[in-house]
Coordinates of C-alpha atoms in Angstrom, one line a residue:
Chain Z
M243 CA 68.8 121.3 130.9
T244 CA 66.6 118.3 131.7
G245 CA 67.9 116.8 128.5
T246 CA 71.5 116.7 129.7
A247 CA 70.5 115.5 133.1
F248 CA 68.6 112.7 131.5
R249 CA 71.4 111.7 129.2
R250 CA 73.9 111.6 132.0
Q251 CA 71.7 109.6 134.2
S252 CA 71.0 106.9 131.6
F253 CA 74.7 106.8 130.8
A254 CA 75.7 106.4 134.4
G255 CA 73.0 104.0 135.3
L256 CA 73.0 101.8 132.2
P257 CA 69.4 100.6 132.8
A258 CA 69.2 96.9 131.8
G259 CA 66.6 96.0 129.2
S260 CA 66.1 99.5 127.9
G261 CA 65.9 99.2 124.1
G262 CA 68.0 102.2 123.4
A263 CA 71.1 100.7 125.1
L264 CA 71.0 97.4 123.1
P265 CA 73.5 98.4 120.3
A266 CA 75.9 99.7 122.9
L267 CA 75.5 96.5 125.0
T268 CA 76.1 94.4 122.0
L269 CA 79.3 96.2 121.2
V270 CA 80.5 95.8 124.8
G271 CA 79.6 92.1 124.6
L272 CA 81.4 91.6 121.4
F273 CA 84.6 93.6 122.0
F274 CA 84.9 93.3 125.8
I275 CA 83.1 90.4 127.4
V276 CA 83.9 87.8 124.7
P277 CA 87.7 88.5 124.7
V278 CA 87.8 88.6 128.5
V279 CA 86.0 85.3 128.7
A280 CA 88.4 83.8 126.1
L281 CA 91.3 85.2 128.1
L282 CA 90.0 83.7 131.3
L283 CA 89.4 80.3 129.6
R284 CA 92.9 80.3 128.2
S285 CA 94.3 81.0 131.6
V286 CA 92.6 77.9 133.1
T287 CA 93.0 75.5 130.2
E288 CA 96.6 76.0 128.9
P289 CA 98.7 74.0 128.9
E290 CA 96.2 71.7 130.7
P291 CA 93.0 72.4 132.6
G292 CA 93.5 73.6 136.2
L293 CA 94.6 76.6 138.2
Q294 CA 98.3 75.9 137.8
N295 CA 98.9 79.2 136.0
Y296 CA 97.5 81.1 138.9
A297 CA 99.5 79.1 141.3
A298 CA 102.6 79.8 139.3
L299 CA 101.8 83.4 139.2
F300 CA 101.2 84.0 142.9
G301 CA 103.9 81.5 143.9
S302 CA 106.5 83.2 141.9
G303 CA 108.3 86.0 143.7
T304 CA 109.1 87.5 140.3
Y305 CA 105.5 88.0 139.2
V306 CA 104.4 89.4 142.5
R307 CA 107.4 91.8 142.5
V308 CA 106.5 92.9 138.9
F309 CA 102.9 93.4 140.0
L310 CA 103.9 95.6 142.9
N311 CA 106.3 97.5 140.7
T312 CA 103.6 98.1 138.2
F313 CA 101.2 99.6 140.8
L314 CA 104.0 101.6 142.4
V315 CA 105.0 103.2 139.1
A316 CA 101.4 103.9 138.2
A317 CA 100.7 105.5 141.6
V318 CA 103.8 107.7 141.5
V319 CA 103.1 108.7 137.9
T320 CA 99.5 109.6 138.8
I321 CA 100.4 111.7 141.8
V322 CA 103.2 113.6 140.0
T323 CA 100.9 114.1 137.0
I324 CA 98.2 115.7 139.2
V325 CA 100.7 118.0 140.9
V326 CA 102.2 119.1 137.6
A327 CA 98.9 119.3 135.7
F328 CA 97.0 121.4 138.3
P329 CA 98.7 124.7 137.8
V330 CA 98.7 124.3 134.0
A331 CA 95.0 123.5 134.0
W332 CA 94.3 126.5 136.3
M333 CA 96.3 128.8 134.1
L334 CA 94.4 127.5 131.1
A335 CA 91.1 127.9 132.8
I336 CA 91.6 131.6 133.7
M337 CA 93.5 132.6 130.5
P338 CA 91.8 134.7 127.8
P339 CA 90.2 132.2 125.4
A340 CA 92.4 133.2 122.4
L341 CA 95.6 132.6 124.2
G342 CA 94.2 129.5 125.9
S343 CA 93.4 127.8 122.6
V344 CA 97.0 128.4 121.5
V345 CA 98.4 126.7 124.7
F346 CA 95.8 124.0 124.3
G347 CA 96.9 123.4 120.8
I348 CA 100.5 122.9 121.9
I349 CA 99.4 120.4 124.5
I350 CA 97.3 118.5 122.0
L351 CA 100.1 118.6 119.4
S352 CA 102.5 116.8 121.7
M353 CA 99.9 114.0 122.1
W354 CA 99.9 113.5 118.3
T355 CA 103.6 113.1 118.1
N356 CA 104.8 109.5 117.8
L357 CA 105.2 107.9 121.2
L358 CA 108.4 106.1 120.4
T359 CA 109.9 109.3 119.2
R360 CA 109.0 111.2 122.3
T361 CA 110.4 108.4 124.5
Y362 CA 113.7 108.3 122.5
A363 CA 113.9 112.1 122.9
W364 CA 113.7 111.6 126.7
M365 CA 116.5 109.0 126.5
V366 CA 118.7 111.6 124.8
L367 CA 117.9 114.2 127.4
L368 CA 118.2 112.1 130.5
Q369 CA 121.1 109.7 130.0
R370 CA 124.4 110.1 131.7
T371 CA 125.9 111.7 128.7
G372 CA 122.6 113.5 127.9
V373 CA 121.8 117.2 127.6
I374 CA 120.6 117.6 131.2
N375 CA 123.6 116.0 132.8
R376 CA 126.1 117.7 130.5
A377 CA 124.6 121.1 131.2
L378 CA 124.5 120.6 135.0
M379 CA 128.1 119.4 134.9
S380 CA 129.5 122.2 132.8
L381 CA 127.8 124.7 135.1
G382 CA 129.6 123.0 138.0
I383 CA 126.4 122.2 139.8
I384 CA 127.2 118.5 139.9
H385 CA 130.4 116.6 139.4
E386 CA 129.0 113.1 138.7
P387 CA 126.2 112.5 136.2
L388 CA 122.9 112.1 138.0
P389 CA 121.2 108.7 137.5
L390 CA 118.1 109.9 135.6
I391 CA 117.4 106.9 133.4
N392 CA 117.0 103.2 133.7
N393 CA 115.3 103.7 137.0
L394 CA 112.1 104.9 138.6
T395 CA 113.1 108.6 138.0
G396 CA 113.4 108.0 134.3
V397 CA 110.1 106.1 134.0
T398 CA 108.3 108.8 136.1
I399 CA 109.6 111.7 134.0
G400 CA 108.8 110.1 130.7
M401 CA 105.4 108.8 131.7
V402 CA 104.3 112.0 133.5
Y403 CA 105.1 113.9 130.3
I404 CA 103.1 111.5 128.2
M405 CA 100.1 111.4 130.6
L406 CA 99.9 115.2 131.2
P407 CA 97.2 115.9 128.5
F408 CA 95.0 113.2 130.0
M409 CA 95.1 114.9 133.3
I410 CA 94.9 118.5 132.1
L411 CA 91.9 118.1 129.9
P412 CA 89.4 116.8 132.5
L413 CA 90.9 119.3 135.1
V414 CA 90.4 122.3 132.8
G415 CA 86.7 121.2 132.3
T416 CA 86.1 121.1 136.1
L417 CA 88.1 124.3 136.9
R418 CA 86.3 126.3 134.2
A419 CA 83.0 125.3 135.7
I420 CA 83.9 126.7 139.1
D421 CA 82.4 130.1 139.6
P422 CA 85.3 132.6 140.1
M423 CA 83.0 134.5 142.5
T424 CA 83.4 131.8 145.1
L425 CA 87.1 132.6 145.3
R426 CA 86.5 136.3 145.4
A427 CA 84.0 135.7 148.2
A428 CA 86.5 133.6 150.1
A429 CA 89.1 136.4 149.8
L430 CA 86.6 139.0 151.0
C431 CA 85.8 136.9 154.0
G432 CA 89.5 137.0 154.8
A433 CA 90.8 133.7 153.4
S434 CA 94.5 133.7 152.4
P435 CA 95.2 132.4 148.9
L436 CA 96.4 129.1 150.4
Q437 CA 93.2 128.8 152.4
A438 CA 91.1 129.6 149.4
F439 CA 92.9 126.9 147.4
R440 CA 92.6 124.3 150.1
R441 CA 89.1 124.9 151.2
I442 CA 87.4 126.1 147.9
L443 CA 89.3 125.3 144.8
L444 CA 90.7 121.9 145.7
P445 CA 87.4 120.4 146.9
L446 CA 85.5 121.8 143.9
S447 CA 88.0 120.4 141.5
L448 CA 88.0 116.9 143.0
P449 CA 85.8 115.4 140.3
G450 CA 88.3 116.5 137.7
I451 CA 91.2 115.2 139.7
A452 CA 89.5 111.9 140.2
A453 CA 88.5 111.5 136.6
G454 CA 92.0 112.4 135.3
G455 CA 93.7 110.4 138.0
L456 CA 91.8 107.3 137.3
M457 CA 92.5 107.6 133.6
V458 CA 96.2 108.2 134.1
F459 CA 96.5 105.4 136.7
V460 CA 94.7 102.8 134.5
M461 CA 96.6 103.8 131.4
S462 CA 99.9 103.7 133.3
L463 CA 99.2 100.1 134.5
G464 CA 99.3 98.8 131.0
Y465 CA 102.1 101.0 129.7
F466 CA 104.7 99.3 127.6
V467 CA 107.1 101.4 125.5
T468 CA 108.1 104.1 127.9
P469 CA 108.9 102.0 130.9
A470 CA 110.7 99.5 128.7
L471 CA 113.0 102.2 127.4
L472 CA 113.4 104.5 130.3
G473 CA 113.2 102.1 133.2
G474 CA 115.6 99.5 134.5
T475 CA 114.8 95.8 135.0
S476 CA 114.2 96.3 138.7
N477 CA 111.2 98.3 137.8
M478 CA 110.0 96.2 135.0
M479 CA 106.2 96.6 134.4
L480 CA 103.6 93.9 133.8
A481 CA 102.9 94.7 130.1
E482 CA 106.6 94.0 129.3
M483 CA 106.5 90.8 131.3
I484 CA 103.2 89.6 129.6
A485 CA 104.6 90.4 126.2
Q486 CA 107.7 88.4 127.0
T487 CA 105.7 85.5 128.4
V488 CA 103.4 85.3 125.4
Q489 CA 105.7 86.2 122.5
S490 CA 108.9 84.7 123.4
L491 CA 108.2 81.9 125.9
L492 CA 104.9 81.0 124.2
N493 CA 103.4 80.4 127.6
W494 CA 100.0 81.7 126.8
G495 CA 98.3 80.2 129.9
L496 CA 100.5 82.1 132.2
G497 CA 100.4 85.3 130.1
S498 CA 96.6 85.1 130.1
A499 CA 96.4 84.6 133.8
T500 CA 98.7 87.6 134.4
A501 CA 96.6 89.8 132.1
F502 CA 93.4 88.6 133.8
V503 CA 94.6 89.4 137.3
L504 CA 95.7 92.8 136.1
L505 CA 92.3 93.4 134.6
V506 CA 90.4 92.3 137.7
V507 CA 92.5 94.5 139.9
T508 CA 92.0 97.4 137.6
M509 CA 88.2 96.9 137.6
A510 CA 88.2 96.6 141.3
L511 CA 90.0 99.9 141.7
Y512 CA 87.6 101.5 139.2
A513 CA 84.7 100.2 141.3
I514 CA 86.2 101.6 144.5
Q515 CA 86.6 104.9 142.9
L516 CA 83.1 104.9 141.6
R517 CA 81.8 104.3 145.1
L518 CA 84.0 107.1 146.5
V519 CA 83.4 109.8 143.9
G520 CA 80.2 108.6 142.2
A521 CA 79.7 107.9 138.5
R522 CA 78.0 111.2 137.8
R523 CA 80.7 113.4 139.3
L524 CA 83.3 111.3 137.5
A525 CA 81.4 111.7 134.2
G526 CA 81.0 115.4 135.0
G527 CA 84.7 115.8 135.3
L528 CA 85.2 114.4 131.9
Chain Y
M228 CA 74.1 96.0 107.7
K229 CA 74.3 92.5 106.2
L230 CA 75.7 93.9 103.0
I231 CA 78.4 95.7 104.8
L232 CA 79.2 92.6 106.8
A233 CA 79.4 90.5 103.7
G234 CA 81.6 93.1 102.1
V235 CA 84.0 93.1 105.0
L236 CA 84.1 89.3 105.1
A237 CA 84.8 89.1 101.4
G238 CA 87.6 91.6 101.8
L239 CA 89.1 89.6 104.6
L240 CA 89.0 86.4 102.6
A241 CA 90.6 88.1 99.6
A242 CA 93.3 89.4 101.8
T243 CA 94.2 86.1 103.4
A244 CA 93.9 83.9 100.3
A245 CA 97.1 84.9 98.6
K246 CA 97.4 83.9 95.0
A247 CA 99.6 81.1 93.8
D248 CA 102.2 83.4 92.4
E249 CA 102.5 85.3 95.7
M250 CA 104.1 84.5 99.0
V251 CA 104.7 86.3 102.3
F252 CA 108.1 86.7 103.9
T253 CA 108.4 87.8 107.5
S254 CA 111.4 89.1 109.3
W255 CA 112.5 91.5 112.0
G256 CA 112.2 94.8 110.0
G257 CA 114.9 97.5 109.9
T258 CA 118.1 97.2 108.1
T259 CA 118.1 93.4 108.3
Q260 CA 114.8 93.0 106.4
E261 CA 115.8 95.7 104.0
A262 CA 118.9 93.7 103.1
Q263 CA 116.9 90.5 102.8
T264 CA 114.4 92.1 100.5
K265 CA 117.2 93.5 98.3
S266 CA 119.4 90.4 98.3
W267 CA 116.7 87.7 98.2
A268 CA 113.2 88.8 97.5
E269 CA 113.7 91.1 94.6
P270 CA 116.0 88.9 92.5
F271 CA 113.9 85.9 93.3
A272 CA 110.7 87.7 92.2
A273 CA 112.4 88.7 89.0
S274 CA 113.7 85.2 88.1
S275 CA 110.7 83.1 89.3
G276 CA 107.8 85.5 88.7
I277 CA 106.7 84.8 92.3
K278 CA 105.9 88.1 94.1
V279 CA 107.3 88.3 97.6
L280 CA 105.1 90.3 100.0
Q281 CA 106.9 91.5 103.1
D282 CA 105.5 91.4 106.6
G283 CA 107.0 91.8 110.1
P284 CA 108.3 92.0 112.6
T285 CA 108.6 88.4 113.5
D286 CA 106.4 87.5 116.4
Y287 CA 106.5 84.0 117.8
G288 CA 103.2 84.4 119.5
K289 CA 101.6 85.4 116.2
L290 CA 103.2 82.5 114.4
K291 CA 101.8 80.0 117.0
A292 CA 98.4 81.7 116.8
M293 CA 98.3 81.3 113.0
V294 CA 99.2 77.6 113.2
D295 CA 96.7 77.0 116.0
A296 CA 94.0 78.8 114.1
K297 CA 94.9 77.0 110.9
N298 CA 95.0 80.3 109.1
V299 CA 98.6 80.8 108.3
T300 CA 99.4 84.0 106.3
W301 CA 103.2 83.8 106.5
D302 CA 105.1 81.5 104.2
V303 CA 108.7 82.0 105.2
V304 CA 109.7 83.4 108.6
D305 CA 113.1 84.5 109.9
V306 CA 113.4 83.2 113.5
E307 CA 116.1 82.5 116.0
M308 CA 117.6 79.0 116.0
D309 CA 116.6 78.0 119.5
F310 CA 113.0 79.0 118.8
A311 CA 113.1 76.9 115.6
I312 CA 114.2 73.8 117.4
K313 CA 111.4 74.2 120.1
A314 CA 108.8 75.1 117.5
A315 CA 109.6 72.1 115.4
K316 CA 109.1 69.9 118.5
D317 CA 105.8 71.6 119.1
G318 CA 104.7 70.8 115.6
L319 CA 104.6 74.4 114.4
L320 CA 106.8 74.0 111.4
E321 CA 106.9 72.3 108.0
P322 CA 109.9 70.1 107.3
I323 CA 112.3 71.6 104.7
D324 CA 112.0 70.0 101.3
F325 CA 115.7 69.4 100.6
A326 CA 114.9 68.1 97.1
A327 CA 114.1 71.8 96.4
V328 CA 116.7 73.4 98.7
P329 CA 120.2 72.2 97.9
K330 CA 121.8 71.2 101.1
A331 CA 125.4 70.3 100.2
D332 CA 127.0 73.7 100.8
L333 CA 125.0 74.8 103.8
D334 CA 126.9 75.0 107.1
P335 CA 125.6 72.1 109.1
R336 CA 125.8 74.2 112.3
F337 CA 122.9 76.3 111.2
S338 CA 120.4 74.0 109.4
N339 CA 118.3 71.1 110.4
E340 CA 115.2 69.2 109.2
H341 CA 112.8 72.2 109.8
A342 CA 115.1 75.2 109.3
V343 CA 117.8 76.5 107.0
G344 CA 120.2 79.2 108.1
S345 CA 119.3 82.8 107.3
F346 CA 122.6 84.3 108.4
Y347 CA 124.7 83.9 111.4
Y348 CA 126.2 86.4 113.7
S349 CA 128.5 86.7 116.6
F350 CA 128.1 88.4 119.9
V351 CA 131.3 90.5 120.2
L352 CA 132.7 92.9 122.9
A353 CA 132.4 96.4 121.6
W354 CA 133.4 99.6 123.4
N355 CA 133.4 103.4 122.9
K356 CA 137.0 104.5 122.4
G357 CA 136.3 107.9 123.7
T358 CA 135.1 106.6 127.0
V359 CA 137.3 103.6 127.6
S360 CA 141.0 104.1 128.1
G361 CA 143.1 101.0 127.3
E362 CA 142.2 98.0 125.3
P363 CA 139.7 95.4 126.7
T364 CA 140.7 92.0 125.4
G365 CA 137.8 89.7 126.4
W366 CA 134.7 89.1 128.4
A367 CA 136.6 89.0 131.7
D368 CA 137.3 92.8 131.2
M369 CA 133.6 93.4 131.0
F370 CA 133.4 92.2 134.6
D371 CA 136.4 94.1 135.8
T372 CA 135.0 97.4 136.9
K373 CA 138.2 98.5 138.6
K374 CA 140.4 98.2 135.5
F375 CA 137.6 99.4 133.2
P376 CA 135.0 101.6 135.0
G377 CA 131.8 102.6 133.3
K378 CA 128.4 101.0 132.5
R379 CA 128.2 97.8 130.6
T380 CA 125.3 96.9 128.3
F381 CA 123.9 93.4 127.8
Y382 CA 121.0 91.9 126.0
K383 CA 117.9 92.2 128.2
W384 CA 116.0 89.1 127.4
S385 CA 116.5 85.5 128.5
A386 CA 118.4 84.3 125.4
P387 CA 121.6 82.6 124.6
G388 CA 124.6 84.9 125.3
V389 CA 124.8 86.7 128.7
I390 CA 124.9 83.5 130.8
E391 CA 127.7 82.1 128.7
I392 CA 129.6 85.4 128.8
A393 CA 129.4 85.4 132.6
L394 CA 130.7 81.9 132.8
L395 CA 133.5 82.6 130.4
A396 CA 134.5 85.6 132.4
D397 CA 134.5 83.5 135.5
G398 CA 137.0 81.2 133.9
V399 CA 134.9 78.3 132.7
P400 CA 136.6 76.8 129.6
A401 CA 134.7 77.1 126.4
D402 CA 134.2 73.4 126.0
K403 CA 132.8 73.0 129.5
L404 CA 130.1 75.7 129.2
Y405 CA 127.2 73.2 128.8
P406 CA 125.2 72.3 130.8
L407 CA 125.1 75.9 132.0
D408 CA 125.9 76.4 135.7
L409 CA 123.3 79.0 136.4
D410 CA 124.2 79.5 140.0
R411 CA 127.7 80.4 139.1
A412 CA 126.6 82.6 136.2
F413 CA 124.2 84.7 138.3
K414 CA 126.8 84.9 141.1
K415 CA 129.2 86.4 138.6
L416 CA 126.6 88.7 137.2
D417 CA 125.8 89.9 140.7
T418 CA 129.3 91.4 140.9
I419 CA 128.4 94.0 138.3
K420 CA 124.6 94.2 138.5
S421 CA 124.5 97.9 139.4
D422 CA 126.7 98.7 136.4
I423 CA 124.5 97.0 133.9
V424 CA 122.3 98.9 131.4
W425 CA 120.1 96.6 129.4
W426 CA 119.4 96.9 125.7
G427 CA 116.2 95.4 124.3
G428 CA 116.8 95.9 120.6
G429 CA 119.7 96.4 118.2
A430 CA 119.2 100.1 117.7
E431 CA 119.3 100.6 121.4
S432 CA 122.6 98.7 121.7
Q433 CA 124.1 101.0 119.1
Q434 CA 122.8 104.1 120.7
L435 CA 124.2 103.2 124.1
I436 CA 127.7 102.5 122.8
A437 CA 127.8 105.4 120.3
S438 CA 126.8 108.0 122.9
G439 CA 129.1 106.5 125.5
E440 CA 126.2 106.0 127.9
A441 CA 127.6 102.5 128.2
A442 CA 131.3 102.1 127.9
F443 CA 131.2 98.4 126.8
G444 CA 128.6 96.2 125.4
Q445 CA 127.7 92.7 124.2
L446 CA 126.6 93.6 120.6
W447 CA 125.7 91.7 117.5
N448 CA 128.6 92.0 115.2
G449 CA 126.4 93.4 112.4
R450 CA 125.4 96.3 114.6
V451 CA 129.1 97.1 115.3
F452 CA 129.7 96.9 111.6
A453 CA 127.0 99.5 111.0
L454 CA 128.4 101.7 113.7
E455 CA 131.9 101.6 112.1
K456 CA 130.4 102.3 108.7
D457 CA 128.7 105.4 110.2
G458 CA 132.1 106.6 111.5
A459 CA 131.5 106.0 115.2
D460 CA 134.6 105.6 117.3
V461 CA 134.1 102.0 118.5
G462 CA 136.6 99.3 119.3
V463 CA 135.8 95.6 119.0
S464 CA 137.2 92.4 120.4
W465 CA 136.5 89.2 118.6
N466 CA 138.1 87.1 121.4
Q467 CA 135.6 84.4 122.3
N468 CA 133.0 85.7 119.9
L469 CA 129.8 83.7 120.4
T470 CA 128.0 82.6 117.3
A471 CA 124.3 82.0 116.9
A472 CA 122.1 81.9 113.9
D473 CA 118.8 83.2 112.5
V474 CA 117.1 80.6 110.5
L475 CA 114.3 80.5 107.9
V476 CA 111.3 78.4 108.6
V477 CA 108.0 77.5 107.0
P478 CA 105.1 77.6 109.4
K479 CA 102.9 74.4 109.5
G480 CA 100.1 74.8 107.0
A481 CA 101.7 77.7 105.0
K482 CA 99.5 78.3 101.9
N483 CA 102.4 78.7 99.5
K484 CA 104.7 75.9 100.6
D485 CA 106.1 75.2 97.1
S486 CA 107.0 78.9 96.5
A487 CA 108.4 79.0 100.0
M488 CA 110.8 76.2 99.3
K489 CA 111.9 77.8 96.1
F490 CA 112.4 81.0 98.0
L491 CA 114.6 79.2 100.6
A492 CA 116.7 77.8 97.8
A493 CA 117.3 81.3 96.4
A494 CA 118.0 82.8 99.9
T495 CA 120.5 80.1 100.8
S496 CA 122.2 80.1 97.4
P497 CA 125.8 81.3 97.3
T498 CA 124.8 84.5 95.5
G499 CA 121.8 85.2 97.8
Q500 CA 124.0 84.7 100.9
A501 CA 126.9 86.7 99.5
K502 CA 124.7 89.7 98.7
F503 CA 123.0 89.7 102.0
A504 CA 126.3 89.4 103.9
E505 CA 127.7 92.4 102.0
A506 CA 124.7 94.5 102.9
S507 CA 124.4 93.5 106.5
G508 CA 127.8 92.4 107.9
Y509 CA 126.3 89.2 109.1
A510 CA 127.9 85.9 107.9
P511 CA 126.7 83.7 105.1
I512 CA 125.6 80.2 106.0
N513 CA 126.5 78.9 102.5
T514 CA 130.1 77.9 102.5
K515 CA 130.5 78.9 98.8
A516 CA 129.3 82.4 99.4
K517 CA 132.6 83.9 100.4
A518 CA 134.1 83.3 96.9
E519 CA 131.5 85.8 95.6
M520 CA 132.2 88.5 98.1
A521 CA 134.6 91.5 98.2
A522 CA 137.7 90.8 100.2
D523 CA 137.4 93.7 102.6
V524 CA 133.9 92.5 103.6
V525 CA 135.0 89.0 104.2
K526 CA 137.6 90.3 106.6
G527 CA 134.9 91.8 108.8
L528 CA 132.8 88.6 109.1
P529 CA 132.7 86.2 112.0
D530 CA 134.2 83.7 109.6
A531 CA 137.4 85.7 109.8
H532 CA 137.6 85.1 113.6
V533 CA 137.1 81.4 114.0
D534 CA 140.1 81.3 116.4
G535 CA 138.5 81.2 119.8
Q536 CA 135.0 81.3 118.3
I537 CA 132.4 79.6 120.5
N538 CA 129.1 78.2 119.2
L539 CA 126.2 78.8 121.5
D540 CA 124.4 75.5 122.1
M541 CA 120.9 76.1 120.6
N542 CA 119.8 72.6 121.4
Y543 CA 120.5 73.1 125.0
W544 CA 118.7 76.4 125.0
A545 CA 115.7 75.0 123.2
E546 CA 115.5 72.4 125.9
H547 CA 116.0 74.6 128.9
R548 CA 114.5 77.9 127.7
D549 CA 111.7 78.0 130.3
E550 CA 113.7 77.1 133.3
I551 CA 116.4 79.6 132.4
A552 CA 113.8 82.3 131.8
T553 CA 112.3 81.8 135.2
R554 CA 115.7 82.2 136.9
W555 CA 116.6 85.1 134.6
Y556 CA 113.6 87.3 135.3
A557 CA 113.7 86.5 139.0
W558 CA 117.3 87.7 139.2
Q559 CA 116.7 90.7 136.9
T560 CA 113.7 92.1 138.7
K561 CA 115.3 91.7 142.1

């Protein structure tokens, strides 16, 4: 018991100078700090020393728009993922273990399937001539195909599907740790199911929601394949823009500046969330 | 720990220092690279004894990184012509050794001091016959949503093609295309913006047309050729087909330069070009190649449609790539 508490504390606190953390710190230095510094240097030295890349970045309506799009898409995906994942996670948490592991297996299996394949599958389902539109039209529910792809709807559906496991897993962990007696007690005291959910279950599961939400949000910010295939150009995301800037236009200075700003904003969000939720609760949720 | 590190380093060194009788060819993957392997690399290896290792897909950023780091692991790379012109200017490419690569029969449109043609293609207007009633005859029809309703699909990236198509559709004569009137082009594109679906790669363009998701598209002719071969019900108009080329280049500091030049000679030979064209539906850049090809394949090449054919100006694009890209993405993301 004290063992776990100690481990968690040292993980969350990362005490500087403690000998045990040295290998970990070296790795962080080698594989995180060094590349980030190189990225930063490149953004202020190419094609010539100065801040012109950042000026171009913030001065260009295009980049600002793509930035905003990226955060909008990530936010929408995160919220929808939470809403969809919660009932699934709750079901998993209260299921008999044997059945639970089967459902768990199915969820994990989808994570192992090739990302591009899954995205293409969504294209086939969502397009105007796709399975969903055809079915709805032949049933007479709609007369014109719904615009489900090449827009925010398409990106959201595709990305929520891909992000679900990353939300479900931390949530299940948190929900399983909640004592079912608290809910029974709430019912005995006269709480309606909705009240019990709102005042007991939801607050207690917040660490899981926060941990999963953060993970989904941050992963969504850097997503590439799915938005490129299911989205339209008016909701182009940053990763696609950076790839184009670096690979095709060979403008590495601007590409690095864009990547660096994305990184800084992501870290800032992470810091805010740490402040709000607390590292220990976040780690507990995972 | 040290031992492991030394082992890893030795492994890396061994991997990068290709032997003299080996070279690395890099292209875009998929059916194109398969055809290049079969038509060029395999016969070349058999006749010269030089083993051709394959890598890919082509990545301009990676090419630049290799040259900058002076650790070039690619010997011959398939790139787009406008990139080759820009890259040569930036000092990223070796000059072609025309003593080793016979130049006489190479189409002068698609070769220069730092690049020899790989193949050339045309952007053509393709449509799904099941979705489109009537017969579109040219780019103007792609902008006429009243006469031809449905989605249109265009190449997503800032590259030669779409701007020219918009200008042609707006009535600009082919010989007055350059310098490109970007204001006019985007104004024309505005008229159908909500009907555009973008394709980012060749397979996507095929999928969109074959499924009828897009009624019309600007497609590479080789992709239409493949669709027809698969029995898809597609129509094609060669009217004002727009040619552009892929070229083969040798990155600056390539480790197997001599082998690379020999490979270029084989790839651009009449036989190498004929075999590749038969496999891919793209056109040979060696003018002698057609004599070695089956008559029905020759009929399907851009060469058979030189009437009204328009050459995209790669020099113009190499020069103005960045400024066009800025306008392009600003318009697209709006």
